[in-house]
Coordinates of N, CA and C in Angstrom, one line a residue:
M1 N -11.0 40.2 3.7 CA -10.6 38.9 4.0 C -11.5 37.9 3.2
F2 N -10.8 37.0 2.5 CA -11.6 36.0 1.8 C -11.9 34.8 2.6
R3 N -13.2 34.4 2.6 CA -13.7 33.2 3.3 C -14.3 32.3 2.3
S4 N -13.8 31.1 2.3 CA -14.3 30.1 1.4 C -15.7 29.6 1.8
P5 N -16.5 29.0 0.9 CA -17.8 28.5 1.2 C -17.7 27.4 2.2
L6 N -16.5 26.6 2.2 CA -16.3 25.6 3.2 C -16.2 26.1 4.6
F7 N -15.5 27.3 4.8 CA -15.4 28.0 6.1 C -16.8 28.4 6.6
K8 N -17.7 28.9 5.7 CA -19.0 29.3 6.1 C -19.8 28.1 6.5
L9 N -19.7 27.0 5.8 CA -20.4 25.7 6.1 C -20.0 25.2 7.5
I10 N -18.7 25.2 7.7 CA -18.2 24.7 9.0 C -18.6 25.6 10.1
S11 N -18.6 27.0 9.9 CA -19.1 27.9 10.9 C -20.5 27.7 11.3
K12 N -21.4 27.5 10.3 CA -22.8 27.3 10.5 C -23.0 25.9 11.3
A13 N -22.3 24.9 11.0 CA -22.4 23.6 11.6 C -21.9 23.7 13.1
M14 N -20.8 24.5 13.3 CA -20.3 24.7 14.7 C -21.3 25.4 15.5
M15 N -21.9 26.5 14.9 CA -22.9 27.3 15.6 C -24.1 26.5 16.0
K16 N -24.6 25.6 15.1 CA -25.7 24.8 15.4 C -25.4 23.8 16.5
K17 N -24.2 23.4 16.5 CA -23.8 22.4 17.5 C -23.6 23.0 18.9
F18 N -23.0 24.2 19.0 CA -22.7 24.8 20.2 C -23.7 25.7 20.8
L19 N -24.6 26.2 19.9 CA -25.7 27.2 20.4 C -26.5 26.6 21.5
P20 N -27.0 25.4 21.5 CA -27.8 24.9 22.7 C -26.9 24.9 24.0
F21 N -25.7 24.5 23.8 CA -24.8 24.5 25.0 C -24.6 25.9 25.6
I22 N -24.4 26.9 24.7 CA -24.3 28.3 25.1 C -25.5 28.8 25.8
L23 N -26.7 28.5 25.2 CA -27.9 28.8 25.8 C -28.2 28.2 27.2
L24 N -27.7 27.0 27.3 CA -27.9 26.2 28.6 C -27.0 26.9 29.6
L25 N -25.8 27.3 29.3 CA -24.9 28.0 30.3 C -25.5 29.3 30.7
A26 N -26.1 30.0 29.8 CA -26.7 31.3 30.1 C -27.9 31.1 31.0
A27 N -28.7 30.1 30.8 CA -29.9 29.8 31.6 C -29.4 29.4 33.1
C28 N -28.4 28.6 33.1 CA -27.9 28.1 34.4 C -27.4 29.3 35.3
S29 N -26.8 30.3 34.7 CA -26.3 31.4 35.5 C -27.4 32.2 36.1
T30 N -28.6 32.2 35.6 CA -29.7 33.0 36.1 C -30.6 32.2 37.1
T31 N -30.4 30.9 37.3 CA -31.2 30.1 38.1 C -31.0 30.6 39.6
P32 N -32.1 30.9 40.2 CA -32.0 31.4 41.6 C -31.5 30.3 42.6
K33 N -31.0 30.7 43.7 CA -30.5 29.8 44.7 C -31.5 29.7 45.9
V34 N -32.0 28.5 46.3 CA -32.9 28.4 47.4 C -32.3 28.9 48.7
E35 N -31.1 28.6 48.9 CA -30.4 28.9 50.2 C -30.5 30.5 50.4
T36 N -30.2 31.2 49.3 CA -30.1 32.7 49.4 C -31.5 33.2 49.6
A37 N -32.5 32.6 48.9 CA -33.9 33.0 49.1 C -34.4 32.7 50.5
Q38 N -34.0 31.6 51.0 CA -34.4 31.2 52.4 C -33.8 32.2 53.4
F39 N -32.5 32.6 53.2 CA -31.9 33.6 54.0 C -32.7 34.9 54.1
C40 N -33.2 35.3 52.9 CA -34.1 36.5 52.8 C -35.3 36.4 53.7
V41 N -36.1 35.3 53.4 CA -37.4 35.1 54.1 C -37.1 34.9 55.7
N42 N -36.1 34.2 56.0 CA -35.7 34.0 57.4 C -35.4 35.4 58.1
G43 N -34.8 36.2 57.4 CA -34.5 37.6 57.8 C -35.8 38.4 58.1
Y44 N -36.7 38.2 57.1 CA -38.0 38.9 57.2 C -38.8 38.4 58.4
L45 N -38.8 37.1 58.6 CA -39.6 36.5 59.7 C -38.9 36.9 61.1
D46 N -37.6 36.9 61.1 CA -36.9 37.3 62.3 C -37.2 38.7 62.7
A47 N -37.3 39.6 61.7 CA -37.5 41.0 61.9 C -39.0 41.1 62.5
L48 N -39.9 40.3 61.9 CA -41.3 40.4 62.5 C -41.4 39.9 63.9
R49 N -40.6 38.9 64.1 CA -40.5 38.3 65.5 C -40.1 39.3 66.5
K50 N -39.2 40.2 66.1 CA -38.7 41.3 67.0 C -39.6 42.6 66.8
D51 N -40.7 42.5 66.1 CA -41.6 43.6 65.9 C -40.9 44.8 65.2
D52 N -39.9 44.5 64.4 CA -39.1 45.6 63.7 C -39.6 45.6 62.3
F53 N -40.7 46.3 62.1 CA -41.4 46.3 60.8 C -40.6 47.1 59.7
E54 N -39.9 48.1 60.1 CA -39.0 48.8 59.2 C -37.9 47.9 58.6
A55 N -37.4 47.0 59.5 CA -36.3 46.1 59.0 C -36.9 45.0 58.1
A56 N -38.1 44.6 58.5 CA -38.9 43.5 57.7 C -39.1 44.1 56.3
D57 N -39.5 45.3 56.2 CA -39.8 45.9 54.9 C -38.6 45.9 54.0
K58 N -37.4 45.9 54.5 CA -36.2 46.0 53.7 C -36.0 44.7 52.9
F59 N -36.8 43.6 53.3 CA -36.7 42.3 52.6 C -37.7 42.2 51.4
Y60 N -38.5 43.3 51.2 CA -39.4 43.4 50.1 C -38.8 44.1 49.0
S61 N -39.2 43.7 47.7 CA -38.7 44.4 46.5 C -39.5 45.6 46.2
D62 N -38.9 46.7 45.8 CA -39.6 47.9 45.4 C -39.8 47.8 43.8
S63 N -39.2 46.8 43.2 CA -39.4 46.6 41.8 C -40.5 45.6 41.5
Y64 N -40.5 45.2 40.3 CA -41.5 44.2 39.8 C -42.9 44.6 40.1
G65 N -43.3 45.8 40.1 CA -44.7 46.2 40.1 C -45.4 46.0 41.4
L66 N -44.7 45.9 42.5 CA -45.5 45.8 43.7 C -46.3 47.1 43.9
S67 N -47.6 47.0 44.2 CA -48.4 48.2 44.3 C -48.3 48.9 45.6
D68 N -47.9 48.2 46.6 CA -47.9 48.8 48.0 C -46.7 49.8 48.1
E69 N -46.9 50.9 48.6 CA -45.9 51.8 49.0 C -45.3 51.3 50.3
K70 N -44.1 51.7 50.6 CA -43.5 51.3 51.8 C -44.3 51.4 53.1
E71 N -44.9 52.6 53.2 CA -45.8 52.9 54.4 C -47.0 52.0 54.5
G72 N -47.5 51.7 53.3 CA -48.6 50.8 53.2 C -48.2 49.4 53.6
R73 N -47.1 48.9 53.1 CA -46.6 47.5 53.5 C -46.4 47.4 55.0
V74 N -45.8 48.4 55.6 CA -45.5 48.4 57.1 C -46.9 48.4 57.8
E75 N -47.9 49.1 57.4 CA -49.2 49.1 58.0 C -49.8 47.8 57.9
K76 N -49.7 47.1 56.8 CA -50.3 45.8 56.6 C -49.6 44.8 57.4
M77 N -48.3 44.9 57.6 CA -47.6 44.0 58.4 C -48.1 44.1 59.9
K78 N -48.3 45.3 60.3 CA -48.7 45.6 61.7 C -50.2 45.0 61.9
K79 N -51.0 45.3 60.9 CA -52.4 44.8 61.0 C -52.4 43.3 61.0
L80 N -51.7 42.6 60.2 CA -51.6 41.2 60.1 C -51.1 40.6 61.4
Q81 N -50.1 41.2 61.9 CA -49.5 40.7 63.2 C -50.6 40.9 64.3
G82 N -51.3 42.0 64.2 CA -52.4 42.2 65.2 C -53.4 41.2 65.3
V83 N -53.7 40.6 64.1 CA -54.7 39.6 64.0 C -54.1 38.2 64.3
L84 N -53.0 37.9 63.8 CA -52.3 36.6 64.0 C -51.6 36.5 65.3
G85 N -51.1 37.5 65.8 CA -50.2 37.5 66.9 C -48.7 37.5 66.5
S86 N -47.9 37.7 67.4 CA -46.4 37.8 67.1 C -45.9 36.4 66.5
V87 N -44.9 36.5 65.7 CA -44.2 35.2 65.2 C -43.5 34.6 66.4
L88 N -43.8 33.3 66.6 CA -43.1 32.6 67.6 C -42.0 31.7 67.0
T89 N -42.4 30.9 66.1 CA -41.5 30.0 65.4 C -41.9 29.9 63.9
Y90 N -40.9 29.4 63.1 CA -41.2 29.1 61.7 C -40.3 28.0 61.2
Q91 N -40.8 27.2 60.2 CA -40.1 26.1 59.7 C -40.4 26.0 58.2
L92 N -39.3 25.9 57.4 CA -39.4 25.7 56.0 C -40.0 24.3 55.7
K93 N -41.1 24.3 54.9 CA -41.8 23.1 54.6 C -41.5 22.6 53.1
D94 N -41.4 23.6 52.2 CA -41.2 23.2 50.8 C -40.5 24.3 50.1
S95 N -39.8 24.0 49.0 CA -39.2 25.0 48.2 C -39.3 24.5 46.7
L96 N -39.4 25.5 45.9 CA -39.6 25.2 44.4 C -38.9 26.4 43.7
I97 N -38.1 25.9 42.7 CA -37.5 26.9 41.8 C -38.3 26.9 40.5
Q98 N -38.8 28.1 40.1 CA -39.5 28.3 38.9 C -38.7 29.2 37.9
A99 N -38.2 28.5 36.9 CA -37.3 29.2 36.0 C -37.8 29.0 34.6
D100 N -38.6 29.9 34.1 CA -39.1 29.8 32.7 C -38.2 30.4 31.7
P101 N -38.0 29.9 30.6 CA -37.1 30.5 29.6 C -37.4 32.0 29.3
G102 N -36.5 32.8 29.4 CA -36.6 34.2 29.1 C -37.2 35.0 30.2
E103 N -37.5 34.4 31.3 CA -38.1 35.1 32.5 C -37.1 35.0 33.7
P104 N -37.1 36.0 34.5 CA -36.2 35.9 35.7 C -36.7 34.7 36.6
G105 N -35.8 34.0 37.2 CA -36.1 32.8 38.0 C -36.7 33.3 39.3
K106 N -37.6 32.4 39.9 CA -38.2 32.7 41.1 C -38.0 31.5 42.1
V107 N -37.9 31.8 43.3 CA -38.0 30.7 44.3 C -39.2 30.9 45.1
I108 N -40.0 29.8 45.2 CA -41.2 29.8 46.0 C -41.0 29.0 47.3
L109 N -41.1 29.6 48.4 CA -40.8 28.9 49.7 C -42.1 28.9 50.5
T110 N -42.4 27.7 51.0 CA -43.5 27.5 51.9 C -43.1 27.2 53.3
Y111 N -43.6 28.1 54.2 CA -43.2 28.0 55.7 C -44.5 27.7 56.5
E112 N -44.2 26.9 57.5 CA -45.3 26.8 58.6 C -44.8 27.8 59.7
V113 N -45.7 28.8 60.0 CA -45.3 29.8 60.9 C -46.3 29.8 62.1
K114 N -45.8 29.6 63.3 CA -46.5 29.6 64.5 C -46.5 31.0 65.1
H115 N -47.7 31.6 65.1 CA -48.0 32.9 65.7 C -48.6 32.7 67.1
R116 N -48.7 33.7 67.8 CA -49.2 33.6 69.2 C -50.6 33.1 69.2
R117 N -51.5 33.5 68.2 CA -52.9 33.1 68.1 C -53.2 32.0 67.2
V118 N -52.4 31.8 66.2 CA -52.8 30.8 65.1 C -51.5 30.4 64.4
T119 N -51.6 29.2 63.8 CA -50.5 28.7 62.9 C -50.9 28.9 61.5
T120 N -50.0 29.4 60.7 CA -50.3 29.6 59.3 C -49.3 28.9 58.3
M121 N -49.8 28.7 57.1 CA -48.9 28.3 56.0 C -48.7 29.5 55.2
E122 N -47.4 29.9 55.0 CA -47.2 31.1 54.3 C -46.2 30.8 53.1
K123 N -46.6 31.3 51.9 CA -45.8 31.2 50.7 C -45.1 32.5 50.4
Y124 N -43.9 32.4 50.1 CA -43.1 33.6 49.7 C -42.5 33.4 48.3
V125 N -42.7 34.3 47.4 CA -42.1 34.3 46.1 C -40.9 35.3 46.2
V126 N -39.6 34.8 45.9 CA -38.4 35.5 46.1 C -37.7 35.6 44.7
M127 N -37.2 36.7 44.4 CA -36.5 36.9 43.1 C -35.2 37.7 43.4
N128 N -34.2 37.6 42.5 CA -33.0 38.4 42.5 C -33.4 39.7 42.0
D129 N -33.3 40.7 42.8 CA -33.7 42.1 42.5 C -32.4 43.0 42.5
E130 N -31.8 43.2 41.3 CA -30.6 44.0 41.2 C -29.5 43.5 42.1
G131 N -29.3 42.2 42.2 CA -28.2 41.6 43.0 C -28.5 41.1 44.3
N132 N -29.7 41.5 44.8 CA -30.1 41.1 46.2 C -31.5 40.3 46.1
Y133 N -31.6 39.3 46.8 CA -32.8 38.5 46.8 C -33.8 39.3 47.7
R134 N -35.1 39.4 47.1 CA -36.1 40.2 47.8 C -37.5 39.5 47.6
I135 N -38.4 39.7 48.5 CA -39.7 39.1 48.4 C -40.5 39.9 47.5
V136 N -41.1 39.3 46.5 CA -42.0 39.9 45.5 C -43.5 39.5 45.6
G137 N -43.7 38.5 46.5 CA -45.1 38.1 46.7 C -45.2 37.2 47.9
Q138 N -46.4 37.3 48.5 CA -46.6 36.5 49.8 C -48.1 36.2 49.9
S139 N -48.3 35.0 50.3 CA -49.7 34.6 50.7 C -49.7 33.9 52.1
V140 N -50.8 34.1 52.8 CA -50.9 33.6 54.2 C -52.3 32.8 54.3
E141 N -52.2 31.6 54.8 CA -53.4 30.8 54.9 C -53.4 30.2 56.3
N142 N -54.6 30.1 56.9 CA -54.7 29.4 58.2 C -54.4 27.9 58.0
K143 N -53.7 27.3 58.9 CA -53.4 25.9 58.8 C -54.6 25.0 59.3

């Protein structure tokens, strides 16, 4: 098929014009959803409230290089709850979407969690892990 130089010039101009738009659409489709991430963390905290550590562990990702094995995570949950006391109430205080170009998007949720013995500020990093939102990081600080 013969293509004239004018066709090539128009094709390049169109590509330059629409490429940013196409990239923007692709980036928007991978932006994580705060509501879905919040549902994940709420499920985790509800499972802890019921002392169901096996159910709580299902909200953690086995991907993304988490070093803890399942049994190790469950044991850590039990030890942490032994120190802090059972979860009584929790409230979302802040949410942040971190979506760097070329990287999977993350949702960082900050909760105030009232335990039987102490109140903590807990940050959860949540990512889409093969179609399901899962916790990939957590930090706990005394309030």
